[in-house]
Short mmCIF file of C-alpha atoms in Angstrom, two decimals:
data_model
loop_
_atom_site.label_atom_id
_atom_site.label_comp_id
_atom_site.label_asym_id
_atom_site.label_seq_id
_atom_site.Cartn_x
_atom_site.Cartn_y
_atom_site.Cartn_z
CA UNK A 1 119.59 91.26 -41.03
CA UNK A 2 116.26 92.92 -39.51
CA UNK A 3 116.40 93.13 -35.86
CA UNK A 4 112.89 92.91 -34.21
CA UNK A 5 111.75 94.62 -30.96
CA UNK A 6 111.78 91.17 -29.11
CA UNK A 7 115.52 90.21 -30.17
CA UNK A 8 116.51 93.66 -29.07
CA UNK A 9 115.05 93.20 -25.67
CA UNK A 10 116.71 89.68 -25.34
CA UNK A 11 120.12 91.12 -26.35
CA UNK A 12 119.42 94.04 -23.74
CA UNK A 13 118.58 91.72 -20.92
CA UNK A 14 121.43 89.28 -21.40
CA UNK A 15 123.77 92.36 -21.41
CA UNK A 16 122.11 93.74 -18.30
CA UNK A 17 122.55 90.54 -16.48
CA UNK A 18 126.29 90.38 -17.39
CA UNK A 19 126.87 93.88 -16.33
CA UNK A 20 125.06 93.03 -13.05
CA UNK A 21 127.17 90.06 -12.35
CA UNK A 22 130.42 92.02 -12.98
CA UNK A 23 129.52 94.61 -10.79
CA UNK A 24 128.70 91.95 -8.10
CA UNK A 25 132.03 90.40 -8.53
CA UNK A 26 133.69 94.09 -8.35
CA UNK A 27 131.99 94.45 -5.09
CA UNK A 28 132.60 91.08 -3.52
CA UNK A 29 136.30 91.81 -4.55
CA UNK A 30 136.25 95.11 -2.82
CA UNK A 31 134.80 93.68 0.40
CA UNK A 32 137.14 90.68 0.27
CA UNK A 33 140.06 93.06 -0.04
CA UNK A 34 139.07 94.77 3.08
CA UNK A 35 139.74 91.69 5.04
CA UNK A 36 139.09 88.24 6.25
CA UNK A 37 136.64 89.24 8.89
CA UNK A 38 133.73 89.23 6.74
CA UNK A 39 131.21 86.37 7.10
CA UNK A 40 131.12 85.51 3.35
CA UNK A 41 134.96 84.80 3.41
CA UNK A 42 136.31 81.26 3.64
CA UNK A 43 138.09 80.68 7.05
CA UNK A 44 141.27 78.86 6.99
CA UNK A 45 141.85 75.08 7.37
CA UNK A 46 142.40 75.32 11.15
CA UNK A 47 139.66 77.67 11.91
CA UNK A 48 137.59 77.62 15.12
CA UNK A 49 134.01 77.17 15.13
CA UNK A 50 131.06 77.42 17.64
CA UNK A 51 127.27 77.54 17.94
CA UNK A 52 127.50 80.81 19.87
CA UNK A 53 130.70 82.19 21.01
CA UNK A 54 131.00 83.72 24.53
CA UNK A 55 133.70 85.05 26.82
CA UNK A 56 134.07 84.83 30.59
CA UNK A 57 136.43 87.32 32.37
CA UNK A 58 137.64 86.45 35.88
CA UNK A 59 137.77 89.95 37.59
CA UNK A 60 139.38 88.34 40.64
CA UNK A 61 142.51 87.94 38.67
CA UNK A 62 142.95 91.67 37.79
CA UNK A 63 144.31 93.91 40.51
CA UNK A 64 145.13 97.17 38.61
CA UNK A 65 145.67 98.83 35.19
CA UNK A 66 148.97 97.18 34.89
CA UNK A 67 146.99 93.84 34.37
CA UNK A 68 144.64 95.47 31.83
CA UNK A 69 147.32 97.22 29.76
CA UNK A 70 148.93 94.04 27.90
CA UNK A 71 145.36 92.96 26.78
CA UNK A 72 144.32 96.37 25.58
CA UNK A 73 147.61 96.94 23.83
CA UNK A 74 147.36 93.41 22.19
CA UNK A 75 143.97 94.25 20.89
CA UNK A 76 144.49 97.74 19.70
CA UNK A 77 147.86 96.69 17.97
CA UNK A 78 146.15 93.71 16.27
CA UNK A 79 143.36 95.78 14.91
CA UNK A 80 145.01 99.10 14.09
CA UNK A 81 143.07 101.14 16.75
CA UNK A 82 144.28 104.67 17.00
CA UNK A 83 145.25 106.74 19.92
CA UNK A 84 144.06 110.32 19.20
CA UNK A 85 145.04 112.51 22.37
CA UNK A 86 142.60 114.98 23.13
CA UNK A 87 140.62 114.53 19.94
CA UNK A 88 138.39 111.45 20.14
CA UNK A 89 138.16 108.15 21.98
CA UNK A 90 138.41 105.26 19.63
CA UNK A 91 138.39 101.99 21.66
CA UNK A 92 137.60 98.19 21.28
CA UNK A 93 138.57 97.47 24.84
CA UNK A 94 138.81 99.46 27.81
CA UNK A 95 138.15 99.65 31.42
CA UNK A 96 135.72 101.50 33.80
CA UNK A 97 134.40 101.22 37.34
CA UNK A 98 131.80 98.76 38.78
CA UNK A 99 129.01 101.53 38.94
CA UNK A 100 129.66 102.40 35.39
CA UNK A 101 129.93 98.80 34.06
CA UNK A 102 127.17 97.29 36.18
CA UNK A 103 124.61 100.25 36.92
CA UNK A 104 121.84 97.88 37.51
CA UNK A 105 123.77 95.67 39.99
CA UNK A 106 124.17 98.38 42.85
CA UNK A 107 124.03 96.58 46.19
CA UNK A 108 124.26 98.36 49.60
CA UNK A 109 126.75 95.80 51.02
CA UNK A 110 129.21 95.19 48.16
CA UNK A 111 132.75 94.00 48.88
CA UNK A 112 135.22 96.92 49.13
CA UNK A 113 137.15 95.07 46.27
CA UNK A 114 134.10 95.06 43.94
CA UNK A 115 133.45 98.78 44.56
CA UNK A 116 136.78 99.90 43.77
CA UNK A 117 137.91 97.66 41.06
CA UNK A 118 138.20 98.52 37.36
CA UNK A 119 136.44 96.15 34.78
CA UNK A 120 137.44 95.35 31.25
CA UNK A 121 134.71 96.14 28.86
CA UNK A 122 134.06 95.42 25.06
CA UNK A 123 131.26 94.62 22.66
CA UNK A 124 129.07 92.28 24.36
CA UNK A 125 128.13 90.32 21.19
CA UNK A 126 124.46 90.28 22.34
CA UNK A 127 122.34 87.35 21.18
CA UNK A 128 119.59 90.00 20.67
CA UNK A 129 121.64 93.01 19.29
CA UNK A 130 119.69 96.33 19.31
CA UNK A 131 122.42 97.67 17.15
CA UNK A 132 121.68 95.33 14.28
CA UNK A 133 118.00 96.22 14.39
CA UNK A 134 118.52 100.08 14.01
CA UNK A 135 121.14 99.83 11.23
CA UNK A 136 119.47 101.25 8.09
CA UNK A 137 122.15 99.71 5.78
CA UNK A 138 122.78 96.35 7.49
CA UNK A 139 126.30 97.47 7.97
CA UNK A 140 126.21 95.67 11.35
CA UNK A 141 125.01 92.18 11.35
CA UNK A 142 125.10 89.12 13.57
CA UNK A 143 126.73 86.02 12.41
CA UNK A 144 125.36 82.52 12.76
CA UNK A 145 127.98 82.00 15.47
CA UNK A 146 126.57 84.94 17.52
CA UNK A 147 129.49 87.33 16.67
CA UNK A 148 128.25 90.93 15.98
CA UNK A 149 129.98 92.32 13.07
CA UNK A 150 130.61 95.57 11.13
CA UNK A 151 130.90 95.87 7.46
CA UNK A 152 133.01 99.22 7.00
CA UNK A 153 131.84 99.41 3.33
CA UNK A 154 128.21 99.63 4.19
CA UNK A 155 128.54 101.95 7.23
CA UNK A 156 127.22 105.43 6.18
CA UNK A 157 128.16 107.11 9.53
CA UNK A 158 124.66 107.64 10.69
CA UNK A 159 125.62 106.36 14.22
CA UNK A 160 122.20 104.72 14.92
CA UNK A 161 124.02 101.71 16.01
CA UNK A 162 125.95 103.86 18.68
CA UNK A 163 122.61 105.16 19.92
CA UNK A 164 121.12 101.67 19.91
CA UNK A 165 123.85 99.93 21.84
CA UNK A 166 123.42 100.33 25.50
CA UNK A 167 126.97 99.57 26.43
CA UNK A 168 129.01 102.17 24.71
CA UNK A 169 130.88 99.53 22.73
CA UNK A 170 131.25 101.38 19.33
CA UNK A 171 133.52 104.38 18.27
CA UNK A 172 132.83 106.63 15.55
CA UNK A 173 135.91 108.15 13.33
CA UNK A 174 135.31 111.78 13.29
CA UNK A 175 138.70 112.05 11.43
CA UNK A 176 141.14 110.03 9.45
CA UNK A 177 142.43 107.59 12.22
CA UNK A 178 145.51 106.53 10.22
CA UNK A 179 147.81 109.33 10.85
CA UNK A 180 147.60 108.25 14.85
CA UNK A 181 148.77 104.72 14.46
CA UNK A 182 152.02 104.24 16.09
CA UNK A 183 152.68 100.96 14.37
CA UNK A 184 150.38 99.70 11.61
CA UNK A 185 149.65 96.02 11.52
CA UNK A 186 149.36 95.41 7.70
CA UNK A 187 147.57 92.23 8.24
CA UNK A 188 144.39 94.06 9.39
CA UNK A 189 142.64 96.91 7.45
CA UNK A 190 142.82 100.49 8.61
CA UNK A 191 139.70 102.42 8.89
CA UNK A 192 138.48 105.80 7.28
CA UNK A 193 136.88 108.86 8.44
CA UNK A 194 133.15 108.77 8.96
CA UNK A 195 132.74 104.88 10.05
CA UNK A 196 131.89 103.18 13.24
CA UNK A 197 134.07 100.41 14.42
CA UNK A 198 134.25 97.97 17.53
CA UNK A 199 135.52 94.61 18.69
CA UNK A 200 134.88 91.64 16.38
CA UNK A 201 135.91 88.73 18.79
CA UNK A 202 138.85 88.71 16.52
CA UNK A 203 137.04 86.59 13.85
CA UNK A 204 140.21 86.97 11.68
CA UNK A 205 142.13 85.04 14.52
CA UNK A 206 139.49 82.57 14.91
CA UNK A 207 139.69 81.80 11.10
CA UNK A 208 143.39 81.02 11.72
CA UNK A 209 142.65 78.62 14.59
CA UNK A 210 143.75 81.41 17.21
CA UNK A 211 142.03 82.79 20.18
CA UNK A 212 141.20 86.53 20.36
CA UNK A 213 144.09 88.59 21.00
CA UNK A 214 143.02 89.76 24.62
CA UNK A 215 142.30 86.20 25.52
CA UNK A 216 145.76 85.21 24.42
CA UNK A 217 147.47 88.00 26.49
CA UNK A 218 145.24 87.33 29.45
CA UNK A 219 147.23 84.18 30.37
CA UNK A 220 144.19 82.38 31.59
CA UNK A 221 142.37 85.26 32.99
CA UNK A 222 139.70 85.33 30.32
CA UNK A 223 138.18 82.14 28.96
CA UNK A 224 136.69 82.07 25.37
CA UNK A 225 134.39 79.35 24.19
CA UNK A 226 131.10 77.93 22.89
CA UNK A 227 128.05 78.83 25.03
CA UNK A 228 126.10 76.44 22.88
CA UNK A 229 128.12 73.50 23.87
CA UNK A 230 127.25 72.27 27.30
CA UNK A 231 130.35 70.14 27.33
CA UNK A 232 132.68 73.46 26.59
CA UNK A 233 135.02 74.80 29.11
CA UNK A 234 133.23 78.00 29.32
CA UNK A 235 129.91 76.39 30.14
CA UNK A 236 131.55 74.27 32.94
CA UNK A 237 133.01 77.60 34.34
CA UNK A 238 129.73 79.27 34.19
CA UNK A 239 128.09 76.55 36.12
CA UNK A 240 130.79 76.43 38.78
CA UNK A 241 130.96 80.26 39.39
CA UNK A 242 128.56 83.26 40.06
CA UNK A 243 128.68 85.70 37.27
CA UNK A 244 127.30 88.93 36.12
CA UNK A 245 126.33 90.42 32.84
CA UNK A 246 126.09 94.10 31.77
CA UNK A 247 122.60 95.38 31.90
CA UNK A 248 120.84 91.92 31.25
CA UNK A 249 117.36 93.23 32.15
CA UNK A 250 117.52 95.27 28.84
CA UNK A 251 116.76 91.90 27.03
CA UNK A 252 119.90 91.87 24.99
CA UNK A 253 121.38 88.75 26.35
CA UNK A 254 124.90 89.61 26.41
CA UNK A 255 127.59 86.95 25.61
CA UNK A 256 130.18 88.45 27.94
CA UNK A 257 130.25 87.21 31.56
CA UNK A 258 132.09 88.40 34.62
CA UNK A 259 133.17 86.38 37.70
CA UNK A 260 132.86 88.74 40.56
#
């Protein structure tokens, strides 16, 4: 049977479409295998939802590193965050001084407690995140519920997001972090050399109907909820307490608040 040029092009087109679909499926599987914290993956039946997730940290309830330690340990254990002594500082949750955390809020007559306290720091999940704008591969993106995410598969290690983040909330893996895990959590993926990572507001736990690990470990010192719901607990707390946000004058609109 004689095959015309038109027939050949039709067959080639169908074949190309089939190969593209197969490649797309393979890519989706690869991403899906990496964990349930990607936006396209279906959450569980008891998943928690919000218009815009936010957090309030009551700094008055923390009196020293011993109060922060269980929260940091819970976060880092949950997400396989390594401890690499003398090498590099990979962190999702950490503490720092008032002047480092709130450099734009210096006041001459601050209370001694405020001056000398430590403050719990993490990704601020900004409503206007500069890290998203500067990422050339869209490896970092903001979900509809306000959570700023990292897709490790798309990250090329350029670290533009780290330069764009005014909060120092991102860490780069200069070497393979896996050998430095004291105890691996098999439910959460480990990372590899050459990618950036950060707090995700525990999207994998929200998908299972659970609060973020640090919130659960805080025993009431941290409140997590829907900033988009005027009747939510977090909105009532914000209405009743004076709070600060980190570097709000930069226009990023952070979703993490601190009761001082």
